[in-house]
mmCIF file of C-alpha atoms in Angstrom:
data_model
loop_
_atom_site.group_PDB
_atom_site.id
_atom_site.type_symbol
_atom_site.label_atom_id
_atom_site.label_comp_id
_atom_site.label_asym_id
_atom_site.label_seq_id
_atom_site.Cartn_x
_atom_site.Cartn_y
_atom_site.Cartn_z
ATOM 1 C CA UNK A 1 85.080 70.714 107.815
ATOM 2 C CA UNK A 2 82.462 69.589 110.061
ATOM 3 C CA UNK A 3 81.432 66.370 111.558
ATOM 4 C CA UNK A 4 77.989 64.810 111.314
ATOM 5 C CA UNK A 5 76.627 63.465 114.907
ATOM 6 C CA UNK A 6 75.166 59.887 114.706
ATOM 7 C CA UNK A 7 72.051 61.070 115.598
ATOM 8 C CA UNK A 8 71.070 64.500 113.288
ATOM 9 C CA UNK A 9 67.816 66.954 112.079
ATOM 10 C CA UNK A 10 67.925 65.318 108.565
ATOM 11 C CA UNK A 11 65.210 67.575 107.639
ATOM 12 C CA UNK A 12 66.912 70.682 107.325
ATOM 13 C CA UNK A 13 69.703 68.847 104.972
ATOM 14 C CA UNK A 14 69.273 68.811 101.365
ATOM 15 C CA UNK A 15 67.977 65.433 99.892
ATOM 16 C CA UNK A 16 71.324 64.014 98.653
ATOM 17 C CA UNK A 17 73.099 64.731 102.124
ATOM 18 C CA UNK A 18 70.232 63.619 103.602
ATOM 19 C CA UNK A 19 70.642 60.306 102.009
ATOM 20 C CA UNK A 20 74.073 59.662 102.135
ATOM 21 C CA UNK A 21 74.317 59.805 105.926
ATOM 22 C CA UNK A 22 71.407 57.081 105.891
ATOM 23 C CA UNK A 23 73.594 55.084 103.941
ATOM 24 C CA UNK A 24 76.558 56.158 106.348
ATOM 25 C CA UNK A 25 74.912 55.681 109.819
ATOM 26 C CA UNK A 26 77.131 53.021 111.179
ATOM 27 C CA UNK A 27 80.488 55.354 110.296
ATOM 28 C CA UNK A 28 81.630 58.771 112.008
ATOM 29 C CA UNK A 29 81.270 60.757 109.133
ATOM 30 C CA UNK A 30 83.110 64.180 108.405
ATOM 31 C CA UNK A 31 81.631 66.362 105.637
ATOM 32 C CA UNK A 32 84.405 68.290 103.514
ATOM 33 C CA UNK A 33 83.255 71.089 101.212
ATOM 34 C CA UNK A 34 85.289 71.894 98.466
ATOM 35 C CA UNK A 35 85.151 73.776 95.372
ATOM 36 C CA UNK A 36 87.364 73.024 92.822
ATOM 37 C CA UNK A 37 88.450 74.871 90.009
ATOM 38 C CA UNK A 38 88.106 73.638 86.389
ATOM 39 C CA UNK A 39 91.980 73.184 85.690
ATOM 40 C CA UNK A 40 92.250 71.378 89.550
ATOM 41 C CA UNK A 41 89.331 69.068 88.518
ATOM 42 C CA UNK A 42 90.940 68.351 84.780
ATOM 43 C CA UNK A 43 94.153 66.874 87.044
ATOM 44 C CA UNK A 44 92.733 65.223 89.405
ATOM 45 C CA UNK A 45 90.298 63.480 86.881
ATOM 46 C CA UNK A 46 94.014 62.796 84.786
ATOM 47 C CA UNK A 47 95.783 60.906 87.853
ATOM 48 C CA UNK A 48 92.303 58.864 88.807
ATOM 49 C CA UNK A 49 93.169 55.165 88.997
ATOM 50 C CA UNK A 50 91.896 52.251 86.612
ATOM 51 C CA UNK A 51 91.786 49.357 88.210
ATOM 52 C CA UNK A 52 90.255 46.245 86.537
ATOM 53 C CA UNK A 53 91.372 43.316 89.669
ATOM 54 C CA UNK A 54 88.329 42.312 91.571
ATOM 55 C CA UNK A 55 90.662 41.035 94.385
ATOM 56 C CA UNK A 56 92.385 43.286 96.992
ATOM 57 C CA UNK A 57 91.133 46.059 99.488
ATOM 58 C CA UNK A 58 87.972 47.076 97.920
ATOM 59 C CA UNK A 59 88.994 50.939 98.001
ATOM 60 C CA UNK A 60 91.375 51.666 95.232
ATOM 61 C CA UNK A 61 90.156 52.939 92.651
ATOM 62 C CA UNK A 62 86.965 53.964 93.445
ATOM 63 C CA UNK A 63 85.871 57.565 93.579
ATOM 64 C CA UNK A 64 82.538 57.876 96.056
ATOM 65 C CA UNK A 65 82.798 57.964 100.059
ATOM 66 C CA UNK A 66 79.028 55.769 99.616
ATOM 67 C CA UNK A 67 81.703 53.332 97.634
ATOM 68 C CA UNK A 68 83.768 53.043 100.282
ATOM 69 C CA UNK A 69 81.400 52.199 102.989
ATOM 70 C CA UNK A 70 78.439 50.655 101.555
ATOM 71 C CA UNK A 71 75.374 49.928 103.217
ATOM 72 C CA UNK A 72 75.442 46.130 104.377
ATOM 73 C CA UNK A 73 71.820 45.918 105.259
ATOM 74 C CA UNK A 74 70.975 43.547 102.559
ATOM 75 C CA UNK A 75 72.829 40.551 103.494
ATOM 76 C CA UNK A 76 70.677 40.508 106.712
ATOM 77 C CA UNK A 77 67.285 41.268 105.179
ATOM 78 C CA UNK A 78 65.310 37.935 104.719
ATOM 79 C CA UNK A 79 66.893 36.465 107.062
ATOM 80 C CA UNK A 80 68.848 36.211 110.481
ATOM 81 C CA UNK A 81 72.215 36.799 110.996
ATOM 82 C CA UNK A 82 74.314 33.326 111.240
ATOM 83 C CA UNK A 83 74.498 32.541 114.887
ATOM 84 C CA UNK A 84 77.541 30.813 116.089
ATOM 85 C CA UNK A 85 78.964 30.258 119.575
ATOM 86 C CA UNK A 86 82.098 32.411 120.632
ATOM 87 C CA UNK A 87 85.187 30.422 119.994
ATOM 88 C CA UNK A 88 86.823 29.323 123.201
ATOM 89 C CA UNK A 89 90.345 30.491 123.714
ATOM 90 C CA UNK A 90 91.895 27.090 123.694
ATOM 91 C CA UNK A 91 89.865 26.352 120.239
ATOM 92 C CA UNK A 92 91.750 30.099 118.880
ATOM 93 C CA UNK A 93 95.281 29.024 120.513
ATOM 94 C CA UNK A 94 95.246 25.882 118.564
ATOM 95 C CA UNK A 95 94.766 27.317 115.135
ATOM 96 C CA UNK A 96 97.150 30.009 115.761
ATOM 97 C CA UNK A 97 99.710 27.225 116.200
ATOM 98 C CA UNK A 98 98.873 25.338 113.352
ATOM 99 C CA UNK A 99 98.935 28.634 111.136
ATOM 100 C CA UNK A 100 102.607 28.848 112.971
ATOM 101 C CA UNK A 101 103.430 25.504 111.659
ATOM 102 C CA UNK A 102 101.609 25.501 108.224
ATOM 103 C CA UNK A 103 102.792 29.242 107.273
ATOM 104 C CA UNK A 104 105.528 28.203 105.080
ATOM 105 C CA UNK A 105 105.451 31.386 102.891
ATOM 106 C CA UNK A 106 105.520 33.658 105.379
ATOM 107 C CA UNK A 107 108.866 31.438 107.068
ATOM 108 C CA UNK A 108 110.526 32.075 103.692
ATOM 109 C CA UNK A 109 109.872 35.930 103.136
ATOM 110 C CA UNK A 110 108.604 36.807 106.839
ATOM 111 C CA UNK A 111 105.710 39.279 105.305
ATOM 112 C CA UNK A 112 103.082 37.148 104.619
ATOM 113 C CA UNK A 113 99.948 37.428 105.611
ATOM 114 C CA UNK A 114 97.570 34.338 106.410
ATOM 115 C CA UNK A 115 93.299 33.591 106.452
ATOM 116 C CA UNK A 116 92.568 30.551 107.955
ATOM 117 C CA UNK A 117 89.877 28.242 109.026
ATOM 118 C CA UNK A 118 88.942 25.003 110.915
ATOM 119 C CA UNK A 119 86.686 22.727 108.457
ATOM 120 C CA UNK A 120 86.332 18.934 110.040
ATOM 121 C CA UNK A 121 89.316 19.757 112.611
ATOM 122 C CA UNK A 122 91.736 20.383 109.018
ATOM 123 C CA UNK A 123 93.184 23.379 108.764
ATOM 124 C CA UNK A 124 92.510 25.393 105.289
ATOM 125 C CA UNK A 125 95.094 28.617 105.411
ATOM 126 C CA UNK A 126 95.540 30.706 102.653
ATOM 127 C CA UNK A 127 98.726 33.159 102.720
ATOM 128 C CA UNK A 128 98.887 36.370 100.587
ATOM 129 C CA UNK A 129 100.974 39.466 100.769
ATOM 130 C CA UNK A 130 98.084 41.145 100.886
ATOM 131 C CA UNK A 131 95.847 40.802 103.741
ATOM 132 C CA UNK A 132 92.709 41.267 102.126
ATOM 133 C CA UNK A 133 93.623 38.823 99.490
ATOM 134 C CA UNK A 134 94.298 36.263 102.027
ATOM 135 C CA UNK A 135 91.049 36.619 102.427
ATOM 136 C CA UNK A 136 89.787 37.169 99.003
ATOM 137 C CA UNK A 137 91.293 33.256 98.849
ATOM 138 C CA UNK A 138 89.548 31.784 101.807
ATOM 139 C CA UNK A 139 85.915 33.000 100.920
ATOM 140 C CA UNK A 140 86.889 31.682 97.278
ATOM 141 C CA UNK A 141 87.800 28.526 98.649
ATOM 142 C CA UNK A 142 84.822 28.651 100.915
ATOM 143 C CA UNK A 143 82.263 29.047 97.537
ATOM 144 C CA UNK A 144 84.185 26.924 95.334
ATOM 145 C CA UNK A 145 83.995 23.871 97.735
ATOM 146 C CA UNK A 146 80.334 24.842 99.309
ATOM 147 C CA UNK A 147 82.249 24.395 102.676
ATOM 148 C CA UNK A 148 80.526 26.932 105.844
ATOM 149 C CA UNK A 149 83.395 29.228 107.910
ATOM 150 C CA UNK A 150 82.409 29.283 111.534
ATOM 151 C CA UNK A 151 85.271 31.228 111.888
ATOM 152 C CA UNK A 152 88.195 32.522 110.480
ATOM 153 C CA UNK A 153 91.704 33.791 112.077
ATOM 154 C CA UNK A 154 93.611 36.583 110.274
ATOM 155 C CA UNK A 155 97.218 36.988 110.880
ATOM 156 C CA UNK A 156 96.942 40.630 110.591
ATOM 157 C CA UNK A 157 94.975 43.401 112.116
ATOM 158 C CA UNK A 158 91.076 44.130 111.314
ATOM 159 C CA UNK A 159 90.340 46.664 109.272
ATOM 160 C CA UNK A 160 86.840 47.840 107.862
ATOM 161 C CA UNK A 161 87.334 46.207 104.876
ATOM 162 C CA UNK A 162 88.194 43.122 105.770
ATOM 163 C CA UNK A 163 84.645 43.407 108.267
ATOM 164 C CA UNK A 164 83.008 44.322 105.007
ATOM 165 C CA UNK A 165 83.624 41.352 103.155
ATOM 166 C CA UNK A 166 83.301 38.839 106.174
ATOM 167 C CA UNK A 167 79.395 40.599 106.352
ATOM 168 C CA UNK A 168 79.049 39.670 102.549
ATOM 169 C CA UNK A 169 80.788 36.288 102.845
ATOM 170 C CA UNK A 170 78.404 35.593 105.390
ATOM 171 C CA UNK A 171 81.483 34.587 107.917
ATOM 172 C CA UNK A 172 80.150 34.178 111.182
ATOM 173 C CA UNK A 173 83.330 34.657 113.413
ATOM 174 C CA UNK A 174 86.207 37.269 112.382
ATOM 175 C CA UNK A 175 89.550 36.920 114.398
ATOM 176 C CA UNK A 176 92.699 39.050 113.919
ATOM 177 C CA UNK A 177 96.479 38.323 115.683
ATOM 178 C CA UNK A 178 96.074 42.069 116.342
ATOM 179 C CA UNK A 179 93.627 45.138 116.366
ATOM 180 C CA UNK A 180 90.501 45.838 114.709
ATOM 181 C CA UNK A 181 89.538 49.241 113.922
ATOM 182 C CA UNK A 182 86.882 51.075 116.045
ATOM 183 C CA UNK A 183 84.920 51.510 112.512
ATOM 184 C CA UNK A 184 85.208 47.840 112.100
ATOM 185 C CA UNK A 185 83.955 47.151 115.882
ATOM 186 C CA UNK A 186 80.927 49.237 114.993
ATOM 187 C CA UNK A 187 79.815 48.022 111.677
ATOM 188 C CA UNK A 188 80.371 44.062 112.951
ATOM 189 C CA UNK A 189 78.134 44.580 115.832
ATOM 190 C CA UNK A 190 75.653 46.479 114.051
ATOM 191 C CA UNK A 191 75.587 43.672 111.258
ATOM 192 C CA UNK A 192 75.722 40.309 113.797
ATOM 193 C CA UNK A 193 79.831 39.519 113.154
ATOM 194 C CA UNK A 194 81.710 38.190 115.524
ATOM 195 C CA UNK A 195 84.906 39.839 116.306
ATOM 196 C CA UNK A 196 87.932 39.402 118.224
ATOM 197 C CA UNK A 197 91.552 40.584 118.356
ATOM 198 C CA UNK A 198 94.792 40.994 120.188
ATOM 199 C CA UNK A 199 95.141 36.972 120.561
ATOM 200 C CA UNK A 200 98.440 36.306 122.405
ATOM 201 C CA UNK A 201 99.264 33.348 124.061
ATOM 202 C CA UNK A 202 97.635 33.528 126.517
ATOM 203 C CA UNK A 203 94.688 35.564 125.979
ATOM 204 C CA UNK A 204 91.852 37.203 123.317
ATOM 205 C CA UNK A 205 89.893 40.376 122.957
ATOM 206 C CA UNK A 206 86.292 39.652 122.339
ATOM 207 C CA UNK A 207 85.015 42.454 120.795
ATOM 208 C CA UNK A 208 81.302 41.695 120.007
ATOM 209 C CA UNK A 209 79.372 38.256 119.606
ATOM 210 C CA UNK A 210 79.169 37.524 123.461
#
């Protein structure tokens, strides 16, 4: 196993590796060379997932590392990325408590996760066990209605995927209750999100977007 610096001779690679780490230049990428045998490959192939749900984390099912993190670069081409201002603390405190007050699923079975966002000072929140379906929800609701997120606040920590679709929902602001990955911090500041974790009660983590 070997890892693949950010910044690498590309013309000594062949043309396919040479590729994929242009499409992977925002992740730390580790290249793993195996050789299976036939029998190992017949298995595998056996146990592979079919999954037909277009809701959920994005990565099961799926088979290719380029799959798994895609490049983004499209949904800034032809045009800027959305500019909003950072959301003040006292702005993020207050929808945290409403999500406190309105998170009546999550009271009931306490592990429920929440998306939620301020549209004309009403609170839209959308729970789901699922984190990413939460927010699967709230970009429905947001396309459905032709409403605009300035920002969103996630119950639950920030992983890549949940970057990924905020990029492709075109979300300007991404906050989490706790952390974001450092893959996540990369690939929103490369790609104009705003992101934030760790808010408390008394404080936030502005990770880019300032």
């Amino acid at each position: 196993m070997r890892k693949i610096p950010n910044a690498v001779d590309t013309a000594a690679l062949p043309d396919t590796l040479e590729t994929l780490l242009t499409q992977l230049q925002d992740y730390d990428v580790y290249v793993v060379e195996l050789r299976l045998s036939q029998r190992c490959h017949q298995r595998i192939q056996a146990q592979k997932r079919q999954l037909a749900g277009r809701i959920g984390c994005g990565m099961c099912g799926i088979t290719g590392l380029t799959q798994a993190l895609p490049d983004l670069s499209t949904y800034t081409q032809d045009s800027q990325p959305i500019q909003t201002a950072c959301p003040r603390l006292d702005y993020l405190l207050d929808m945290r408590q409403q999500i406190t007050t309105m998170q009546h699923t999550h009271q009931l079975a306490g592990a429920v996760h929440a998306a939620a966002t301020l549209h004309d000072e009403q609170l839209y929140l959308f729970e789901d066990v699922g984190r990413h379906n939460a927010l699967d929800k709230l970009i429905g609701w947001q396309l459905r209605n032709k409403r605009e997120a300035d920002c969103v606040l996630m119950t639950s920590r920030l992983s890549i995927e949940l970057v990924q679709k905020s990029i492709r929902g075109r979300i300007p602001w991404l906050v989490g209750m706790s952390a974001p990955t450092s893959t996540a911090v990369r690939v929103a500041q490369r790609y104009g999100l705003g992101l934030a974790g760790f808010l408390r009660d008394n404080r936030v983590t502005y990770y880019t977007g300032i």
